[in-house]
Amino acid sequence: MQSLRGCYLGNPSRGEAQSNTAGYRDEGKRQIISTMETQVSNGPSGTSLPNGPVISTNGSTDDSKTNLIVNYLPQNMTQEEFKSLFGSIGEIESCKLVRDKITGQSLGYGFVNYVDPNDADKAINTLNGLKLQTKTIKVSYARPSSASIRDANLYVSGLPKTMSQKDMEQLFSQYGRIITSRILVDQVTAGISRGVGFIRFDKRNEAEEAIKGLNGQKPLGAAEPITVKFANNPSQKTGQALLTQLYQTAARRYTGPLHHQTQRFRLDNLLNASYGVKRFSPITIDSMTSLAGVNLTGPTGAGWCIFVYNLSPEADESVLWQLFGPFGAVTNVKVIRDFTTNKCKGFGFVTMTNYDEAAMAIASLNGYRLGDRVLQVSFKTSKQHKA
DNA sequence: TCCCATT
């Protein structure tokens, strides 16, 4: 096991941008320190079989003894690394690193379903608590998936600074089963509570009851009332948040030595555009997008046609809208699909009205990593001119 | 005034 950990931690293939991808959410001086978790008995229930999937009476497979959820994965861990780490325990039936549907960024958690329940147990015993980068991963049995366990996370503010995580749990536990809790602490003052925290209940209705019962209430002896509300849902990002994320990812690609003047141009233009500080001429854009020798289809009434390559078979129009929309006026998107399978053939087209916005989108999204794919984005070239 | 827990 030690060799496994060493192997993963020292894996040179992940050297790329480690310092930058440690997690932009951890930026700034404040950070979570209090990571103590309530280890709830997420554990499987029902009849135990020595091997293989358990088949319940209704015919569906019961994976409660084989399926694990893994939390607090480092932001930069890939699906392959995830599989490799958990595959070292035993044969995996399936596994999935959960990623943002639009940006492909890891959401920091994933699922591993083993063939053998014994391996699931072994994975919990050997990998739970493993430190990877700045994270301490949590490995536990996954609860059966259902709508009732979603959006059960609460954001609590106005907590007395003296209130500990345990105190907070005690306060909330009357409303239901707590899955996780944490109190945010200020790092610069060596872990003083910031008076805000999170409580995740097993069920959304438990969280609702806790809001009813505790929002606006003063905890025993506290001077101020606390605020209890549903936490922001990280998977439902606003357009602005998506933009910010895109810029941060784009900026990451330019943080190396800037021997190329063109890279500096691109980043500057990117940042200026995001705040509407200035417009720039097509000449500047042309000089930075290395389009030498290529004919563009031009603004033939409809606008500027952009070729997007290396989309996944599952890609749909909404992905293109959401990727390109933040950069300006998009009039049309199209995913090219296979006639029989109806799956995306790996490319699509986007039409944008304004040249500078199209060029900005290309400069930002070309080379952008969408999940495990790297997009190629360029102005559509005229076929007639080829060869 | 916000940590990546449900595929």
Coordinates of C-alpha atoms (C1' of nucleotides) in Angstrom, one line a residue:
Chain A
M1 CA 0.0 0.0 0.0
Q2 CA 2.8 2.4 0.8
S3 CA 4.3 1.8 -2.6
L4 CA 1.0 2.7 -4.2
R5 CA 0.7 5.9 -2.3
G6 CA 4.2 6.9 -3.2
C7 CA 3.6 6.0 -6.8
Y8 CA 0.5 8.2 -7.1
L9 CA 1.9 11.1 -5.2
G10 CA 5.1 11.1 -7.1
N11 CA 3.6 10.5 -10.5
P12 CA 5.6 12.7 -12.8
S13 CA 2.9 12.8 -15.5
R14 CA 0.9 15.1 -13.5
G15 CA 3.6 17.7 -13.1
E16 CA 1.7 20.1 -15.4
A17 CA 0.5 23.2 -13.6
Q18 CA 0.4 21.5 -10.3
S19 CA 1.0 24.7 -8.4
N20 CA -1.7 26.4 -10.4
T21 CA -4.3 23.8 -10.2
A22 CA -4.1 23.1 -6.5
G23 CA -7.6 24.5 -6.5
Y24 CA -8.7 27.9 -7.4
R25 CA -11.4 27.6 -4.8
D26 CA -8.7 27.5 -2.2
E27 CA -7.2 30.8 -3.4
G28 CA -6.7 33.6 -0.9
K29 CA -5.7 33.4 2.6
R30 CA -8.7 31.6 4.0
Q31 CA -9.0 28.0 3.8
I32 CA -10.7 25.1 5.4
I33 CA -8.7 23.6 8.1
S34 CA -11.4 21.8 10.0
T35 CA -11.9 18.7 7.9
M36 CA -13.0 16.4 10.6
E37 CA -15.9 14.5 9.4
T38 CA -18.6 12.6 11.0
Q39 CA -18.1 9.1 9.7
V40 CA -21.7 8.2 9.3
S41 CA -22.6 4.6 9.0
N42 CA -23.2 4.9 5.3
G43 CA -22.7 1.2 5.3
P44 CA -24.5 -1.4 3.3
S45 CA -27.4 -3.2 4.6
G46 CA -29.1 -6.4 3.6
T47 CA -27.9 -9.9 3.0
S48 CA -24.2 -10.5 2.6
L49 CA -23.0 -12.6 -0.2
P50 CA -19.3 -13.6 -0.5
N51 CA -18.9 -12.7 -4.1
G52 CA -20.3 -10.8 -7.0
P53 CA -23.2 -8.5 -7.3
V54 CA -26.2 -8.9 -5.1
I55 CA -29.4 -9.4 -7.0
S56 CA -32.4 -8.2 -5.2
T57 CA -35.9 -9.6 -5.5
N58 CA -37.0 -7.0 -8.0
G59 CA -34.2 -8.0 -10.4
S60 CA -32.1 -4.8 -10.1
T61 CA -28.5 -5.1 -9.0
D62 CA -27.9 -4.0 -5.4
D63 CA -24.5 -2.4 -5.3
S64 CA -24.8 -1.1 -1.8
K65 CA -21.8 -3.3 -0.8
T66 CA -19.6 -2.6 -3.8
N67 CA -20.3 1.0 -4.7
L68 CA -18.2 3.7 -3.1
I69 CA -18.3 7.5 -3.2
V70 CA -14.9 9.2 -3.0
N71 CA -14.8 12.8 -1.8
Y72 CA -12.2 15.5 -1.5
L73 CA -10.2 14.5 -4.5
P74 CA -7.6 16.9 -5.7
Q75 CA -8.9 19.2 -8.4
N76 CA -6.3 18.1 -10.9
M77 CA -6.8 14.4 -10.5
T78 CA -7.9 12.8 -13.8
Q79 CA -10.3 10.0 -14.5
E80 CA -7.3 7.8 -15.4
E81 CA -5.5 8.5 -12.2
F82 CA -8.7 8.0 -10.2
K83 CA -9.2 4.6 -11.8
S84 CA -5.6 3.6 -11.4
L85 CA -5.6 4.5 -7.7
F86 CA -8.8 2.5 -6.9
G87 CA -8.0 -0.2 -9.4
S88 CA -5.0 -1.2 -7.4
I89 CA -7.3 -2.5 -4.7
G90 CA -9.2 -4.9 -6.9
E91 CA -11.3 -5.4 -10.0
I92 CA -13.5 -2.4 -10.7
E93 CA -16.9 -2.9 -12.3
S94 CA -17.2 0.7 -13.1
C95 CA -15.9 4.0 -11.9
K96 CA -16.5 7.7 -12.6
L97 CA -14.9 10.9 -11.7
V98 CA -17.7 13.4 -11.6
R99 CA -17.1 16.5 -13.7
D100 CA -18.8 19.7 -14.6
K101 CA -20.9 19.0 -17.7
I102 CA -20.0 22.2 -19.4
T103 CA -16.4 22.9 -18.4
G104 CA -15.3 19.3 -17.8
Q105 CA -13.6 20.3 -14.6
S106 CA -13.5 17.8 -11.8
L107 CA -16.1 18.3 -9.2
G108 CA -13.8 16.8 -6.6
Y109 CA -15.6 13.5 -6.1
G110 CA -16.3 10.3 -7.8
F111 CA -17.7 6.8 -7.6
V112 CA -16.1 3.4 -7.7
N113 CA -18.1 0.2 -8.0
Y114 CA -16.1 -2.9 -7.3
V115 CA -16.9 -6.4 -8.5
D116 CA -16.2 -7.9 -5.1
P117 CA -17.7 -6.4 -1.9
N118 CA -14.5 -7.4 -0.1
D119 CA -12.5 -5.0 -2.3
A120 CA -14.9 -2.2 -1.5
D121 CA -14.3 -2.8 2.1
K122 CA -10.6 -3.0 1.6
A123 CA -10.6 0.3 -0.4
I124 CA -12.3 2.1 2.5
N125 CA -9.8 0.6 5.0
T126 CA -6.8 1.5 3.0
L127 CA -7.6 4.6 1.0
N128 CA -10.0 6.6 3.3
G129 CA -8.0 9.4 4.8
L130 CA -5.2 9.2 2.2
K131 CA -3.6 12.6 1.7
L132 CA -3.3 13.7 -1.8
Q133 CA -1.8 17.1 -2.5
T134 CA -3.8 19.5 -0.3
K135 CA -6.7 17.1 0.2
T136 CA -7.5 14.2 2.5
I137 CA -9.7 12.0 0.5
K138 CA -12.8 10.3 2.0
V139 CA -13.9 6.9 0.9
S140 CA -17.2 5.6 2.0
Y141 CA -20.1 3.5 0.8
A142 CA -22.4 5.4 -1.6
R143 CA -25.9 5.9 -0.5
P144 CA -28.5 4.6 -3.0
S145 CA -29.0 7.4 -5.4
S146 CA -32.2 9.3 -5.2
A147 CA -33.7 12.7 -5.7
S148 CA -34.4 13.1 -1.9
I149 CA -30.7 13.2 -1.0
R150 CA -29.8 16.0 -3.4
D151 CA -29.7 19.7 -2.5
A152 CA -29.5 18.8 1.2
N153 CA -26.6 21.0 2.0
L154 CA -27.0 24.0 4.3
Y155 CA -24.9 27.2 4.6
V156 CA -24.8 28.5 8.1
S157 CA -23.6 32.0 9.1
G158 CA -23.5 34.1 12.2
L159 CA -22.3 31.3 14.3
P160 CA -20.6 32.2 17.6
K161 CA -16.8 32.0 17.0
T162 CA -16.6 29.8 20.0
M163 CA -18.9 27.2 18.5
S164 CA -17.1 24.0 17.5
Q165 CA -18.0 21.7 14.7
K166 CA -19.3 19.2 17.3
D167 CA -21.4 22.0 18.9
M168 CA -22.9 22.8 15.5
E169 CA -23.7 19.2 14.8
Q170 CA -25.3 18.8 18.1
L171 CA -27.5 21.8 17.3
F172 CA -28.5 20.4 13.9
S173 CA -28.7 16.7 14.6
Q174 CA -32.2 17.0 16.0
Y175 CA -33.5 17.6 12.5
G176 CA -32.0 14.5 10.8
R177 CA -29.0 12.5 9.9
I178 CA -25.9 14.6 9.3
I179 CA -23.7 13.4 6.4
T180 CA -21.0 16.1 6.7
S181 CA -20.3 19.3 8.6
R182 CA -17.6 21.8 8.7
I183 CA -16.8 25.2 10.0
L184 CA -14.7 27.6 8.0
V185 CA -11.7 28.9 9.7
D186 CA -9.4 31.8 9.1
Q187 CA -5.9 30.5 8.3
V188 CA -4.0 33.7 9.1
T189 CA -5.3 33.6 12.6
A190 CA -4.3 30.0 13.1
G191 CA -7.7 28.5 12.8
I192 CA -10.2 30.9 14.4
S193 CA -13.7 30.2 13.3
R194 CA -15.1 32.5 10.7
G195 CA -18.5 31.9 12.0
V196 CA -19.8 30.2 8.9
G197 CA -20.1 26.6 8.1
F198 CA -21.9 23.8 6.2
I199 CA -24.2 21.0 7.3
R200 CA -25.2 18.3 4.8
F201 CA -28.2 16.3 5.8
D202 CA -29.0 12.8 4.4
K203 CA -32.3 14.1 3.1
R204 CA -33.4 17.4 1.7
N205 CA -36.5 17.5 3.8
E206 CA -34.4 17.2 6.9
A207 CA -32.4 20.2 5.7
E208 CA -35.7 22.1 5.1
E209 CA -36.8 21.4 8.7
A210 CA -33.5 22.6 10.0
I211 CA -34.0 25.9 8.2
K212 CA -37.5 26.3 9.6
G213 CA -36.3 25.4 13.1
L214 CA -33.0 27.2 13.3
N215 CA -32.8 30.1 10.8
G216 CA -32.9 33.4 12.8
Q217 CA -32.6 31.6 16.1
K218 CA -30.0 32.3 18.7
P219 CA -28.0 29.3 19.8
L220 CA -28.0 28.8 23.6
G221 CA -26.4 31.9 25.1
A222 CA -25.3 33.4 21.8
A223 CA -25.6 37.1 21.3
E224 CA -26.6 37.0 17.6
P225 CA -29.1 34.8 15.7
I226 CA -27.7 32.5 13.0
T227 CA -28.7 32.4 9.4
V228 CA -29.5 29.0 7.9
K229 CA -30.1 28.6 4.2
F230 CA -29.5 26.2 1.4
A231 CA -25.9 26.4 0.3
N232 CA -25.1 27.5 -3.2
N233 CA -25.1 24.6 -5.6
P234 CA -21.7 24.4 -7.2
S235 CA -22.9 22.5 -10.3
Q236 CA -25.4 25.3 -11.2
K237 CA -23.0 28.0 -12.1
T238 CA -24.0 31.3 -13.4
G239 CA -22.7 32.5 -16.8
Q240 CA -20.4 34.8 -14.9
A241 CA -19.0 32.0 -12.9
L242 CA -18.5 29.9 -16.0
L243 CA -16.7 32.8 -17.6
T244 CA -14.4 33.3 -14.7
Q245 CA -13.6 29.6 -14.7
L246 CA -12.8 29.7 -18.4
Y247 CA -10.5 32.7 -18.0
Q248 CA -8.8 31.0 -15.1
T249 CA -8.2 27.9 -17.2
A250 CA -7.1 30.0 -20.1
A251 CA -4.8 32.1 -17.9
R252 CA -3.2 28.9 -16.6
R253 CA -1.9 28.1 -20.0
Y254 CA 0.0 31.4 -20.1
T255 CA 1.6 31.3 -16.7
G256 CA 4.8 29.8 -18.0
P257 CA 7.8 31.8 -19.2
L258 CA 6.4 34.3 -21.7
H259 CA 8.9 34.1 -24.5
H260 CA 6.2 34.6 -27.0
Q261 CA 4.9 38.0 -27.3
T262 CA 1.7 36.6 -28.9
Q263 CA 0.9 34.8 -25.7
R264 CA 1.0 38.1 -23.8
F265 CA -1.3 39.7 -26.3
R266 CA -3.8 36.9 -26.0
L267 CA -4.0 37.0 -22.3
D268 CA -4.2 40.8 -22.2
N269 CA -7.0 40.8 -24.7
L270 CA -8.8 38.1 -22.9
L271 CA -8.7 40.0 -19.6
N272 CA -9.6 43.3 -21.2
A273 CA -12.6 41.8 -23.0
S274 CA -13.9 40.2 -19.8
Y275 CA -14.3 43.6 -18.3
G276 CA -15.3 45.4 -21.5
V277 CA -12.2 47.7 -21.0
K278 CA -11.4 48.0 -24.6
R279 CA -12.0 46.7 -28.1
F280 CA -9.2 45.7 -30.3
S281 CA -8.6 45.6 -34.0
P282 CA -9.0 42.5 -36.2
I283 CA -5.3 43.1 -37.1
T284 CA -4.3 42.3 -33.5
I285 CA -6.4 39.3 -33.5
D286 CA -5.1 38.1 -36.8
S287 CA -1.6 38.4 -35.6
M288 CA -2.3 36.2 -32.6
T289 CA -4.4 33.4 -34.1
S290 CA -1.8 32.2 -36.6
L291 CA -4.2 32.0 -39.5
A292 CA -1.6 32.6 -42.1
G293 CA -2.5 31.0 -45.4
V294 CA -6.0 30.1 -44.5
N295 CA -9.1 31.5 -46.1
L296 CA -12.0 32.3 -43.8
T297 CA -15.5 31.9 -44.9
G298 CA -16.1 35.5 -43.8
P299 CA -19.1 37.3 -42.5
T300 CA -21.4 36.1 -45.3
G301 CA -24.5 37.6 -43.9
A302 CA -24.9 35.1 -41.2
G303 CA -21.7 35.9 -39.3
W304 CA -18.4 34.1 -38.6
C305 CA -18.5 30.3 -38.7
I306 CA -16.3 28.6 -36.1
F307 CA -15.1 25.0 -36.4
V308 CA -15.0 23.0 -33.1
Y309 CA -13.2 19.7 -33.1
N310 CA -12.8 16.9 -30.5
L311 CA -16.2 17.0 -28.9
S312 CA -17.3 13.9 -27.1
P313 CA -19.9 11.5 -28.7
E314 CA -22.3 12.7 -26.0
A315 CA -21.9 16.4 -26.8
D316 CA -25.0 18.3 -27.7
E317 CA -26.0 21.8 -28.8
S318 CA -26.3 23.1 -25.2
V319 CA -22.6 22.5 -24.6
L320 CA -21.7 24.7 -27.6
W321 CA -24.1 27.5 -26.5
Q322 CA -22.7 27.5 -23.0
L323 CA -19.1 27.4 -24.1
F324 CA -19.4 30.2 -26.7
G325 CA -22.3 32.3 -25.3
P326 CA -20.1 34.1 -22.7
F327 CA -17.9 35.5 -25.5
G328 CA -20.7 37.4 -27.3
A329 CA -23.5 37.0 -29.8
V330 CA -24.0 33.5 -31.0
T331 CA -26.6 33.0 -33.7
N332 CA -26.3 29.3 -34.4
V333 CA -24.7 26.1 -33.1
K334 CA -24.7 22.7 -34.6
V335 CA -23.3 19.4 -33.5
I336 CA -22.6 17.0 -36.4
R337 CA -24.0 13.6 -35.6
D338 CA -23.7 10.2 -37.1
F339 CA -26.7 9.4 -39.1
T340 CA -27.4 6.0 -37.6
T341 CA -26.2 6.3 -34.0
N342 CA -27.2 9.9 -33.5
K343 CA -23.9 10.4 -31.6
C344 CA -21.7 13.4 -32.2
K345 CA -19.1 12.7 -34.8
G346 CA -16.6 14.7 -32.8
F347 CA -17.1 18.1 -34.2
G348 CA -19.6 21.0 -34.6
F349 CA -20.0 24.6 -35.7
V350 CA -20.8 27.8 -34.0
T351 CA -21.8 31.0 -35.8
M352 CA -21.0 34.3 -34.1
T353 CA -22.0 37.7 -35.3
N354 CA -19.0 39.8 -34.4
Y355 CA -15.5 39.1 -35.5
D356 CA -13.7 40.2 -32.4
E357 CA -16.0 38.1 -30.1
A358 CA -15.5 35.1 -32.4
A359 CA -11.7 35.6 -32.3
M360 CA -11.8 36.0 -28.5
A361 CA -13.8 32.7 -28.2
I362 CA -11.3 31.0 -30.5
A363 CA -8.3 32.3 -28.6
S364 CA -9.8 31.2 -25.3
L365 CA -11.3 27.9 -26.2
N366 CA -8.8 26.5 -28.6
G367 CA -6.7 24.1 -26.6
Y368 CA -9.3 24.2 -23.8
R369 CA -9.6 20.9 -21.9
L370 CA -13.2 19.7 -21.9
G371 CA -13.2 16.7 -19.6
D372 CA -10.4 14.4 -21.0
R373 CA -10.5 16.0 -24.4
V374 CA -8.6 19.0 -25.7
L375 CA -10.7 21.1 -28.0
Q376 CA -9.5 22.5 -31.3
V377 CA -11.3 25.7 -32.2
S378 CA -10.7 27.8 -35.3
F379 CA -12.4 29.8 -37.9
K380 CA -14.0 27.5 -40.4
T381 CA -11.8 27.4 -43.5
S382 CA -13.2 27.4 -47.0
K383 CA -13.0 24.0 -48.5
Q384 CA -12.8 25.3 -52.0
H385 CA -9.5 26.9 -51.3
K386 CA -7.9 23.7 -50.1
A387 CA -5.4 21.8 -52.2
Chain B
dT1 C1' -21.6 35.2 3.1
dC2 C1' -20.0 29.4 0.3
dC3 C1' -17.0 23.7 1.1
dC4 C1' -16.8 20.6 -4.5
dA5 C1' -21.6 14.2 -1.4
dT6 C1' -25.2 11.1 -5.8
dT7 C1' -23.3 9.1 -11.4

